[in-house]
CSV table of C-alpha atoms in Angstrom, one decimal:
chain,number,residue,atom,x,y,z
A,1,ALA,CA,48.5,153.6,-75.7
A,2,GLN,CA,46.0,151.3,-77.3
A,3,SER,CA,42.7,150.4,-75.1
A,4,VAL,CA,39.7,148.9,-75.0
A,5,THR,CA,36.2,149.9,-72.5
A,6,GLN,CA,33.8,148.3,-72.4
A,7,PRO,CA,31.5,150.7,-69.5
A,8,ASP,CA,29.0,147.7,-68.8
A,9,ILE,CA,30.1,145.3,-66.6
A,10,HIS,CA,27.3,142.9,-66.2
A,11,ILE,CA,24.1,143.1,-67.9
A,12,THR,CA,20.4,141.5,-67.5
A,13,VAL,CA,18.3,141.5,-70.0
A,14,SER,CA,15.1,139.3,-70.5
A,15,GLU,CA,14.4,136.4,-73.7
A,16,GLY,CA,13.6,137.8,-76.5
A,17,ALA,CA,14.7,141.6,-75.7
A,18,SER,CA,16.6,143.4,-77.7
A,19,LEU,CA,20.3,143.6,-77.1
A,20,GLU,CA,23.2,146.4,-77.1
A,21,LEU,CA,26.5,145.9,-76.0
A,22,ARG,CA,28.6,149.2,-76.0
A,23,CYS,CA,32.3,149.4,-77.4
A,24,ASN,CA,34.6,152.2,-77.1
A,25,TYR,CA,38.6,152.5,-77.6
A,26,SER,CA,41.4,154.5,-78.7
A,27,TYR,CA,44.1,152.7,-81.1
A,28,GLY,CA,46.4,155.5,-83.6
A,29,ALA,CA,46.1,154.1,-86.7
A,30,THR,CA,42.4,152.8,-88.6
A,31,PRO,CA,41.9,149.5,-86.6
A,32,TYR,CA,40.3,146.5,-86.8
A,33,LEU,CA,37.1,145.9,-84.6
A,34,PHE,CA,35.7,142.1,-83.3
A,35,TRP,CA,33.5,140.4,-81.0
A,36,TYR,CA,34.4,137.4,-79.3
A,37,VAL,CA,31.9,135.6,-77.2
A,38,GLN,CA,32.9,133.9,-74.7
A,39,SER,CA,31.3,130.4,-72.3
A,40,PRO,CA,32.2,130.0,-68.7
A,41,GLY,CA,35.8,127.7,-69.3
A,42,GLN,CA,36.0,128.3,-73.0
A,43,GLY,CA,38.2,129.6,-75.2
A,44,LEU,CA,36.7,133.1,-77.6
A,45,GLN,CA,34.2,132.6,-80.6
A,46,LEU,CA,34.5,135.2,-83.1
A,47,LEU,CA,30.9,136.4,-83.4
A,48,LEU,CA,32.1,139.1,-86.4
A,49,LYS,CA,34.8,141.5,-87.8
A,50,TYR,CA,35.0,145.2,-89.4
A,51,PHE,CA,38.1,145.8,-91.1
A,52,SER,CA,36.5,148.1,-93.9
A,53,GLY,CA,34.4,149.3,-96.3
A,54,ASP,CA,30.4,148.9,-94.8
A,55,THR,CA,30.6,150.9,-90.9
A,56,LEU,CA,27.4,148.0,-90.2
A,57,VAL,CA,28.7,144.5,-90.0
A,58,GLN,CA,26.5,141.2,-90.0
A,59,GLY,CA,27.8,138.3,-88.1
A,60,ILE,CA,26.9,134.5,-86.9
A,61,LYS,CA,23.7,133.8,-84.4
A,62,GLY,CA,22.0,137.4,-85.1
A,63,PHE,CA,24.3,139.4,-84.0
A,64,GLU,CA,25.8,143.4,-85.5
A,65,ALA,CA,28.5,145.7,-85.2
A,66,GLU,CA,28.3,148.9,-86.0
A,67,PHE,CA,31.5,150.7,-86.4
A,68,LYS,CA,31.4,154.7,-85.7
A,69,ARG,CA,34.9,156.4,-86.7
A,70,SER,CA,33.4,159.6,-84.4
A,71,GLN,CA,32.9,157.8,-81.4
A,72,SER,CA,35.4,155.6,-81.0
A,73,SER,CA,32.4,153.5,-80.7
A,74,PHE,CA,31.9,149.5,-82.3
A,75,ASN,CA,28.9,149.3,-80.6
A,76,LEU,CA,27.2,145.2,-80.7
A,77,ARG,CA,23.3,144.2,-80.9
A,78,LYS,CA,20.8,142.0,-81.5
A,79,PRO,CA,17.2,142.9,-82.5
A,80,SER,CA,15.9,139.5,-79.6
A,81,VAL,CA,18.1,137.6,-77.2
A,82,HIS,CA,17.3,134.1,-76.7
A,83,TRP,CA,18.5,132.3,-74.2
A,84,SER,CA,21.6,130.7,-75.5
A,85,ASP,CA,23.4,133.9,-76.1
A,86,ALA,CA,24.2,134.6,-72.0
A,87,ALA,CA,28.1,134.5,-71.8
A,88,GLU,CA,30.6,136.5,-71.5
A,89,TYR,CA,31.9,139.3,-74.9
A,90,PHE,CA,34.7,140.8,-75.5
A,91,CYS,CA,35.6,143.7,-77.7
A,92,ALA,CA,38.4,143.1,-78.8
A,93,VAL,CA,41.1,146.4,-81.7
A,94,GLY,CA,44.0,146.0,-83.2
A,95,GLY,CA,45.7,142.3,-85.7
A,96,THR,CA,46.9,144.8,-88.0
A,97,MET,CA,50.5,145.0,-89.1
A,98,GLU,CA,51.4,148.6,-86.9
A,99,TYR,CA,51.1,147.1,-83.8
A,100,GLY,CA,52.0,143.5,-84.0
A,101,ASN,CA,49.1,142.0,-85.5
A,102,LYS,CA,48.6,141.6,-81.0
A,103,LEU,CA,44.8,142.1,-80.3
A,104,VAL,CA,44.2,144.3,-77.3
A,105,PHE,CA,40.3,143.2,-75.3
A,106,GLY,CA,39.1,145.0,-73.2
A,107,ALA,CA,37.5,143.9,-69.6
A,108,GLY,CA,34.1,142.0,-71.1
A,109,THR,CA,30.8,142.5,-70.5
A,110,ILE,CA,28.7,140.0,-68.6
A,111,LEU,CA,24.8,139.0,-70.2
A,112,ARG,CA,22.4,137.5,-68.1
A,113,VAL,CA,19.1,136.3,-70.0
A,114,LYS,CA,15.9,135.8,-68.2
A,115,SER,CA,12.7,134.3,-68.6
B,1,ASP,CA,39.0,118.5,-85.8
B,2,THR,CA,40.5,122.1,-88.2
B,3,GLY,CA,41.0,124.7,-84.9
B,4,VAL,CA,42.8,125.0,-83.5
B,5,SER,CA,44.2,122.8,-80.5
B,6,GLN,CA,45.8,123.7,-77.0
B,7,ASP,CA,47.1,120.8,-74.1
B,8,PRO,CA,46.3,120.8,-71.6
B,9,ARG,CA,42.9,121.3,-71.3
B,10,HIS,CA,43.8,122.4,-67.4
B,11,LYS,CA,47.4,121.7,-65.0
B,12,ILE,CA,47.7,121.7,-61.3
B,13,THR,CA,50.6,122.2,-60.3
B,14,LYS,CA,52.5,123.3,-57.2
B,15,ARG,CA,54.4,126.0,-56.1
B,16,GLY,CA,57.5,126.2,-57.7
B,17,GLN,CA,57.3,123.2,-60.1
B,18,ASN,CA,57.4,123.8,-64.1
B,19,VAL,CA,55.1,123.5,-66.4
B,20,THR,CA,54.2,123.4,-70.0
B,21,PHE,CA,51.2,123.5,-72.4
B,22,ARG,CA,51.1,123.0,-76.5
B,23,CYS,CA,49.6,124.7,-78.7
B,24,ASP,CA,48.8,123.0,-82.6
B,25,PRO,CA,47.3,125.4,-84.4
B,26,ILE,CA,45.0,125.8,-88.0
B,27,SER,CA,47.5,124.6,-90.0
B,28,GLU,CA,47.8,127.0,-93.0
B,29,HIS,CA,48.8,130.7,-90.6
B,30,ASN,CA,52.0,131.1,-90.0
B,31,ARG,CA,50.4,133.5,-87.2
B,32,LEU,CA,50.7,132.9,-84.0
B,33,TYR,CA,49.8,133.9,-80.6
B,34,TRP,CA,49.4,133.3,-76.3
B,35,TYR,CA,47.2,135.7,-74.4
B,36,ARG,CA,47.3,134.6,-70.9
B,37,GLN,CA,43.2,135.7,-68.8
B,38,THR,CA,42.4,136.3,-65.4
B,39,LEU,CA,39.4,135.8,-64.0
B,40,GLY,CA,36.9,138.7,-64.8
B,41,GLN,CA,39.3,140.8,-67.6
B,42,GLY,CA,40.2,139.9,-70.7
B,43,PRO,CA,42.1,138.4,-73.0
B,44,GLU,CA,45.8,140.4,-72.4
B,45,PHE,CA,49.3,139.4,-75.3
B,46,LEU,CA,52.6,137.6,-74.2
B,47,THR,CA,54.0,136.9,-77.0
B,48,TYR,CA,53.6,136.7,-80.8
B,49,PHE,CA,55.4,134.2,-83.4
B,50,GLN,CA,55.6,134.6,-86.7
B,51,ASN,CA,56.6,131.0,-88.2
B,52,GLU,CA,59.3,130.6,-86.3
B,53,ALA,CA,60.3,133.5,-85.4
B,54,GLN,CA,59.5,135.0,-81.9
B,55,LEU,CA,58.5,138.9,-83.5
B,56,GLU,CA,57.2,140.5,-79.9
B,57,LYS,CA,57.4,139.8,-75.9
B,58,SER,CA,55.5,141.5,-73.8
B,59,ARG,CA,56.3,143.0,-70.6
B,60,LEU,CA,54.0,140.7,-68.4
B,61,LEU,CA,56.2,138.1,-69.7
B,62,SER,CA,58.7,137.6,-67.1
B,63,ASP,CA,61.9,135.6,-67.4
B,64,ARG,CA,60.6,132.4,-65.8
B,65,PHE,CA,58.1,131.9,-68.9
B,66,SER,CA,59.5,131.1,-72.6
B,67,ALA,CA,57.7,130.1,-75.7
B,68,GLU,CA,58.7,128.1,-78.8
B,69,ARG,CA,57.5,127.1,-82.5
B,70,PRO,CA,60.4,125.4,-83.2
B,71,LYS,CA,59.1,124.9,-87.1
B,72,GLY,CA,56.6,127.2,-87.7
B,73,SER,CA,53.8,124.8,-86.7
B,74,PHE,CA,52.9,124.5,-83.3
B,75,SER,CA,54.0,126.3,-80.3
B,76,THR,CA,54.8,125.7,-76.0
B,77,LEU,CA,55.0,127.7,-73.8
B,78,GLU,CA,56.9,127.0,-70.9
B,79,ILE,CA,56.7,127.8,-67.3
B,80,GLN,CA,59.1,127.6,-65.0
B,81,ARG,CA,59.2,128.3,-60.7
B,82,THR,CA,55.7,128.7,-61.3
B,83,GLU,CA,54.0,130.9,-58.4
B,84,GLN,CA,51.0,130.6,-57.6
B,85,GLY,CA,50.3,134.5,-59.1
B,86,ASP,CA,50.9,133.0,-63.0
B,87,SER,CA,47.3,130.8,-61.9
B,88,ALA,CA,44.7,131.9,-65.5
B,89,MET,CA,44.4,130.5,-68.1
B,90,TYR,CA,46.6,130.4,-70.6
B,91,LEU,CA,44.9,131.1,-74.5
B,92,CYS,CA,46.7,130.2,-77.9
B,93,ALA,CA,45.3,131.8,-81.2
B,94,SER,CA,46.7,131.5,-85.1
B,95,SER,CA,45.7,133.9,-87.3
B,96,PHE,CA,46.6,134.5,-91.8
B,97,SER,CA,45.2,138.2,-92.4
B,98,GLY,CA,43.8,139.5,-89.1
B,99,GLU,CA,41.3,137.4,-87.7
B,100,ALA,CA,42.1,135.6,-85.2
B,101,PHE,CA,40.5,132.3,-83.8
B,102,PHE,CA,41.2,130.4,-80.3
B,103,GLY,CA,41.8,127.4,-78.6
B,104,GLN,CA,39.9,127.0,-75.6
B,105,GLY,CA,42.6,127.8,-73.1
B,106,THR,CA,44.6,126.1,-70.0
B,107,ARG,CA,42.7,126.7,-67.3
B,108,LEU,CA,46.8,127.1,-64.9
B,109,THR,CA,46.0,126.8,-61.3
B,110,VAL,CA,48.8,127.1,-58.3
B,111,VAL,CA,48.6,125.5,-55.5
């Protein structure tokens, strides 16, 4: 069965510091991979996606992610965090026809930014 | 605004009452999804439509839950005889090819 693991429930970083959020997945086919961000009480906003091709993908708000097939990972990175990045981040896998186009989400990582 | 729209944003209901939520997807999107999100968890898939056809339902979707997309445009999710365990954020998403766009969600509180 498909599954997504986000090992870190909470992460705290200083403003201006670099960030890496981890995501590991289990999926029976070549996956589509996504990172979403959610502010409290709000819906999910897509940060970036990987469908195929270049394994380093760029997203909005200065985020990037790298797909590593050998490690079944899709970690999210940002070189310099801003206070407005504080939110919850979800990694998701799926969206392919083999699995009904639906997404499977990780449990999320809450990012806190300290000044 | 051309994004996914959900109504209402918040709903408080008494246990045992029925509730209905509406989702208006992005107009050219043929796929529509419902997810449920409880505190501290990621969204969990409930059901999926392609045009007006409901193609998949999760085992999470008990007999008290029903969803429709009558003309392949907006969708409704109804919960009958609500229980406290139904308290959650209900998210709707739409897509055309792989990339899903989410609405702001409907927060349901059952008291």
